[in-house]
Short mmCIF file of C-alpha atoms in Angstrom, two decimals:
data_model
loop_
_atom_site.label_atom_id
_atom_site.label_comp_id
_atom_site.label_asym_id
_atom_site.label_seq_id
_atom_site.Cartn_x
_atom_site.Cartn_y
_atom_site.Cartn_z
CA MET T 102 0.00 0.00 0.00
CA TYR T 103 1.25 3.46 -0.91
CA GLY T 104 -1.14 5.34 1.35
CA ARG T 105 1.08 5.63 4.44
CA VAL T 106 4.69 5.86 5.48
CA THR T 107 6.09 2.50 6.58
CA MET T 108 7.93 1.67 9.76
CA ALA T 109 9.60 -1.24 8.04
CA ASP T 110 8.54 -3.37 5.12
CA GLY T 111 4.77 -3.46 5.39
CA GLU T 112 4.46 -1.69 8.78
CA LEU T 113 2.57 1.61 9.00
CA ARG T 114 3.97 4.68 10.77
CA ASP T 115 1.59 6.87 12.75
CA GLY T 116 -1.02 6.81 9.97
CA GLU T 117 0.91 9.45 8.05
CA GLU T 118 -0.52 9.87 4.56
CA ARG T 119 1.79 9.72 1.56
CA THR T 120 0.18 12.67 -0.18
CA PRO T 121 2.27 14.27 -2.94
CA ALA T 122 1.04 17.81 -2.20
CA ARG T 123 3.56 18.60 0.51
CA VAL T 124 6.44 17.08 -1.44
CA LEU T 125 5.56 19.34 -4.38
CA THR T 126 5.07 22.29 -2.03
CA VAL T 127 8.64 21.89 -0.77
CA GLN T 128 9.88 22.22 -4.35
CA VAL T 129 7.71 25.20 -5.25
CA VAL T 130 8.68 27.08 -2.10
CA SER T 131 12.36 26.26 -2.57
CA TYR T 132 12.43 27.49 -6.18
CA ALA T 133 10.46 30.62 -5.27
CA VAL T 134 12.80 31.51 -2.41
CA LEU T 135 15.97 30.77 -4.39
CA PHE T 136 15.01 32.74 -7.50
CA GLY T 137 13.07 35.42 -5.65
CA LEU T 138 15.84 36.26 -3.22
CA ALA T 139 18.49 36.19 -5.95
CA VAL T 140 16.50 38.61 -8.13
CA VAL T 141 15.59 40.96 -5.27
CA LEU T 142 19.11 41.14 -3.88
CA GLY T 143 20.60 41.34 -7.35
CA PHE T 144 18.55 44.39 -8.32
CA ALA T 145 18.83 45.95 -4.87
CA PHE T 146 22.57 45.63 -4.37
CA GLY T 147 23.90 44.80 -7.85
CA MET T 148 23.89 41.58 -9.80
CA ASP T 149 27.44 40.70 -8.78
CA SER T 150 27.05 41.87 -5.18
CA VAL T 151 28.41 40.05 -2.17
CA ALA T 152 24.88 40.07 -0.72
CA ALA T 153 23.47 38.06 -3.65
CA LEU T 154 26.28 35.51 -3.50
CA GLY T 155 26.10 35.31 0.28
CA ALA T 156 22.35 34.69 0.16
CA ALA T 157 22.83 31.94 -2.43
CA ILE T 158 25.49 30.25 -0.30
CA LEU T 159 23.30 30.54 2.81
CA LEU T 160 20.28 29.02 1.07
CA VAL T 161 22.40 26.19 -0.32
CA ALA T 162 23.71 25.52 3.18
CA VAL T 163 20.17 25.48 4.59
CA ILE T 164 19.00 23.05 1.90
CA LEU T 165 22.00 20.81 2.53
CA VAL T 166 21.46 20.71 6.30
CA VAL T 167 17.68 20.24 6.11
CA PHE T 168 18.09 17.42 3.58
CA HIS T 169 20.47 15.54 5.86
CA VAL T 170 18.27 16.10 8.91
CA CYS T 171 15.18 14.92 7.00
CA TRP T 172 17.12 12.12 5.32
CA PRO T 173 14.67 10.20 3.11
CA PHE T 174 16.68 6.99 2.75
CA ARG T 175 17.60 3.90 4.74
CA ALA T 176 21.19 4.73 5.61
CA GLY T 177 23.12 5.25 8.81
CA LEU T 178 24.78 8.33 10.21
CA PRO T 179 28.14 7.61 8.50
CA ASP T 180 26.39 7.51 5.11
CA ARG T 181 24.74 10.84 5.82
CA LEU T 182 28.02 12.37 6.95
CA ILE T 183 29.70 11.22 3.72
CA GLY T 184 27.11 13.13 1.69
CA LEU T 185 27.27 16.18 3.94
CA VAL T 186 31.06 16.42 3.68
CA ALA T 187 30.88 15.95 -0.09
CA GLY T 188 28.30 18.74 -0.32
CA VAL T 189 30.40 21.14 1.76
CA LEU T 190 33.44 20.42 -0.41
CA SER T 191 31.38 21.01 -3.56
CA VAL T 192 30.16 24.38 -2.29
CA THR T 193 33.72 25.30 -1.36
CA CYS T 194 34.86 24.45 -4.89
CA ALA T 195 32.04 26.53 -6.38
CA VAL T 196 32.62 29.73 -4.43
CA THR T 197 36.33 29.72 -3.60
CA PRO T 198 39.53 28.74 -5.40
CA LEU T 199 40.92 26.91 -2.36
CA ALA T 200 39.94 23.33 -3.16
CA SER T 201 39.52 23.66 -6.91
CA ASP T 202 43.03 25.02 -7.42
CA SER T 203 44.15 21.46 -6.79
CA PHE T 204 42.61 20.50 -10.14
CA PHE T 205 42.92 23.75 -12.08
CA PRO T 206 45.58 26.49 -12.12
CA ALA T 207 44.65 29.72 -10.37
CA ALA T 208 45.08 31.71 -13.59
CA GLY T 209 44.08 29.49 -16.50
CA PRO T 210 43.60 30.65 -20.11
CA LEU T 211 39.91 31.40 -19.61
CA ALA T 212 40.62 33.62 -16.60
CA LEU T 213 43.44 35.38 -18.41
CA ASP T 214 41.12 36.04 -21.37
CA GLY T 215 38.62 37.74 -19.05
CA LYS T 216 36.11 34.87 -19.14
CA HIS T 217 36.02 34.57 -15.37
CA LEU T 218 32.57 33.00 -15.10
CA MET T 219 33.35 30.36 -17.71
CA TYR T 220 36.60 29.64 -15.87
CA ARG T 221 34.72 29.18 -12.58
CA LEU T 222 32.14 26.96 -14.26
CA VAL T 223 34.73 24.71 -15.86
CA ARG T 224 36.73 24.59 -12.65
CA TRP T 225 33.67 23.49 -10.65
CA ALA T 226 32.75 20.91 -13.31
CA VAL T 227 36.16 19.30 -12.81
CA CYS T 228 35.70 19.34 -9.02
CA PHE T 229 32.19 17.91 -9.42
CA ALA T 230 33.49 14.95 -11.44
CA VAL T 231 36.32 14.29 -8.98
CA LEU T 232 33.97 14.49 -5.98
CA LEU T 233 31.53 12.01 -7.57
CA ILE T 234 34.36 9.54 -8.18
CA VAL T 235 35.68 9.90 -4.63
CA LEU T 236 32.12 9.70 -3.24
CA THR T 237 31.49 6.40 -5.02
CA ILE T 238 34.77 4.91 -3.78
CA VAL T 239 34.22 6.08 -0.19
CA ALA T 240 30.60 4.90 -0.17
CA PHE T 241 31.64 1.47 -1.43
CA GLY T 242 34.41 1.27 1.17
CA ARG T 243 31.93 2.26 3.88
CA GLN T 244 29.61 -0.60 2.92
CA MET T 245 32.47 -3.10 2.82
CA ALA T 246 33.49 -2.00 6.33
CA ARG T 247 30.08 -2.86 7.80
CA GLU T 248 29.96 -5.93 10.02
CA GLU T 249 26.38 -6.61 8.95
CA ARG T 250 26.10 -6.29 5.16
CA SER T 251 22.39 -6.96 4.73
CA HIS T 252 20.65 -4.84 2.08
CA LEU T 253 24.09 -3.93 0.70
CA ILE T 254 22.92 -2.74 -2.71
CA ARG T 255 20.13 -0.63 -1.22
CA ALA T 256 22.44 0.97 1.34
CA LEU T 257 25.09 1.71 -1.29
CA SER T 258 22.61 3.22 -3.74
CA HIS T 259 21.01 5.35 -1.02
CA CYS T 260 24.38 6.64 0.15
CA VAL T 261 25.50 7.48 -3.41
CA THR T 262 22.17 9.08 -4.34
CA GLY T 263 22.16 11.29 -1.25
CA GLY T 264 25.81 12.17 -1.81
CA ALA T 265 25.28 12.99 -5.50
CA ALA T 266 22.39 15.29 -4.60
CA SER T 267 24.57 16.97 -1.97
CA VAL T 268 27.34 17.57 -4.50
CA SER T 269 24.87 18.84 -7.11
CA VAL T 270 23.18 21.44 -4.89
CA ALA T 271 26.34 23.59 -5.04
CA GLY T 272 25.34 24.50 -8.59
CA TRP T 273 22.84 26.94 -7.05
CA CYS T 274 25.81 29.06 -5.99
CA PHE T 275 25.93 30.19 -9.64
CA LEU T 276 22.35 31.52 -9.45
CA PRO T 277 23.46 35.19 -9.02
CA ASP T 278 25.53 34.76 -12.20
CA LEU T 279 22.48 33.38 -14.00
CA VAL T 280 20.42 36.39 -12.87
CA THR T 281 23.21 38.67 -14.12
CA ILE T 282 23.19 36.93 -17.49
CA GLY T 283 19.41 37.29 -17.71
CA ALA T 284 19.54 41.01 -16.91
CA ALA T 285 22.19 41.60 -19.57
CA ALA T 286 20.61 39.34 -22.20
CA PRO T 287 18.45 42.03 -23.92
CA ASP T 288 21.42 44.36 -24.42
CA GLU T 289 23.56 41.53 -25.78
CA GLY T 290 20.92 40.22 -28.17
CA LEU T 291 20.57 36.97 -26.24
CA LEU T 292 17.09 37.44 -24.77
CA GLY T 293 15.56 34.74 -26.97
CA ALA T 294 18.32 32.31 -26.11
CA PHE T 295 17.96 33.05 -22.40
CA ILE T 296 14.19 32.50 -22.52
CA ALA T 297 14.73 29.20 -24.34
CA VAL T 298 17.31 28.05 -21.80
CA MET T 299 15.04 28.95 -18.88
CA ALA T 300 12.11 27.21 -20.60
CA VAL T 301 14.18 24.02 -20.72
CA PHE T 302 15.01 24.57 -17.05
CA ALA T 303 11.30 24.85 -16.23
CA VAL T 304 10.41 21.71 -18.21
CA ILE T 305 13.08 19.65 -16.46
CA ALA T 306 11.97 21.01 -13.07
CA VAL T 307 8.40 19.91 -13.84
CA LEU T 308 9.62 16.46 -14.89
CA PHE T 309 11.58 16.22 -11.64
CA ALA T 310 8.43 17.19 -9.74
CA ILE T 311 6.42 14.49 -11.51
CA CYS T 312 9.09 11.91 -10.69
CA SER T 313 9.16 12.93 -7.03
CA VAL T 314 5.57 11.72 -6.55
CA PRO T 315 6.35 8.00 -7.09
CA TRP T 316 9.68 8.53 -5.28
CA TRP T 317 7.74 9.49 -2.17
CA ARG T 318 5.12 6.78 -2.59
CA GLU T 319 7.77 4.08 -2.95
CA ALA T 320 10.26 5.48 -0.41
CA ASP T 321 11.31 3.42 2.59
CA PRO T 322 12.69 6.07 4.96
CA ASP T 323 14.16 5.47 8.38
CA PRO T 324 11.21 5.89 10.80
CA ALA T 325 13.53 7.39 13.41
CA LEU T 326 14.24 10.46 11.26
CA PRO T 327 11.84 13.43 11.04
CA ALA T 328 9.83 14.48 7.99
CA PRO T 329 11.41 12.32 5.26
CA TRP T 330 8.95 13.86 2.80
CA VAL T 331 10.95 17.10 3.10
CA GLY T 332 14.06 15.22 2.01
CA ILE T 333 12.23 13.71 -0.96
CA GLY T 334 10.90 17.15 -1.89
CA LEU T 335 14.39 18.65 -1.76
CA LEU T 336 15.95 15.97 -3.98
CA PRO T 337 14.75 17.54 -7.28
CA VAL T 338 15.77 21.00 -6.05
CA MET T 339 19.26 19.77 -5.21
CA PHE T 340 19.75 18.04 -8.54
CA SER T 341 18.45 21.19 -10.25
CA GLY T 342 21.68 22.84 -9.16
CA LEU T 343 23.15 21.11 -12.19
CA MET T 344 20.62 22.92 -14.38
CA VAL T 345 21.71 26.29 -12.99
CA PHE T 346 25.27 25.36 -13.88
CA ALA T 347 24.20 24.15 -17.35
CA ALA T 348 22.15 27.29 -18.03
CA CYS T 349 25.12 29.53 -17.14
CA PHE T 350 27.45 27.38 -19.21
CA VAL T 351 25.22 27.41 -22.31
CA MET T 352 24.68 31.17 -22.12
CA GLN T 353 28.43 31.70 -21.79
CA LEU T 354 29.00 29.63 -24.90
CA LEU T 355 26.37 31.55 -26.85
CA GLY T 356 27.87 34.85 -25.75
CA ALA T 357 31.46 33.87 -26.51
#
């Protein structure tokens, strides 16, 4: 039965209904706050202001923490910590050169040519790939280190999925840059391209929302953790960080 959250396989938890409305509400509210705050702060303080970037980083941090508190999977605390650390490292790579300089020189050709945003995007893409590889290796090692290896595949997939979402959410740190690109698009003759890119963004977000309904209905969360529906609702938002990155990247290519 999909009607209620389960305690374990087949057991009901507190009669809590598995309604999709609140899962979808989490996504709508998250998108509204992310885009709304970025636009307001961007126009109030400047599109490249510290306030806009700081707000984006703060919201990403809130999403990351709430997701790991409302963890929607069957995985232990070590698995959650793996994803949380990976997410923090991803955000660090997105907003500072400290970690990403290990993979890219501080002054690469793109930066020297004045294409600073493209340089940051490419640099984070490299970090993202490296973090996913390390995440997979660490998650596999964590499962091999367990004394009790029951449900091994499920535990590994849950750990990797949560970790991948945590790494992906850092893409929202580029949201102020996307707002800047949108504001400049009419003057640069790229308004049509920007609208098309954002339309694709919206379509993918809707598809994610549709997918989140069966995700929640079929989820088997840990009954000891609070509000797993919030975690399920945040999953599409976190993976949409990759769309923010992709939108910035495509617009940079079109404007090159």
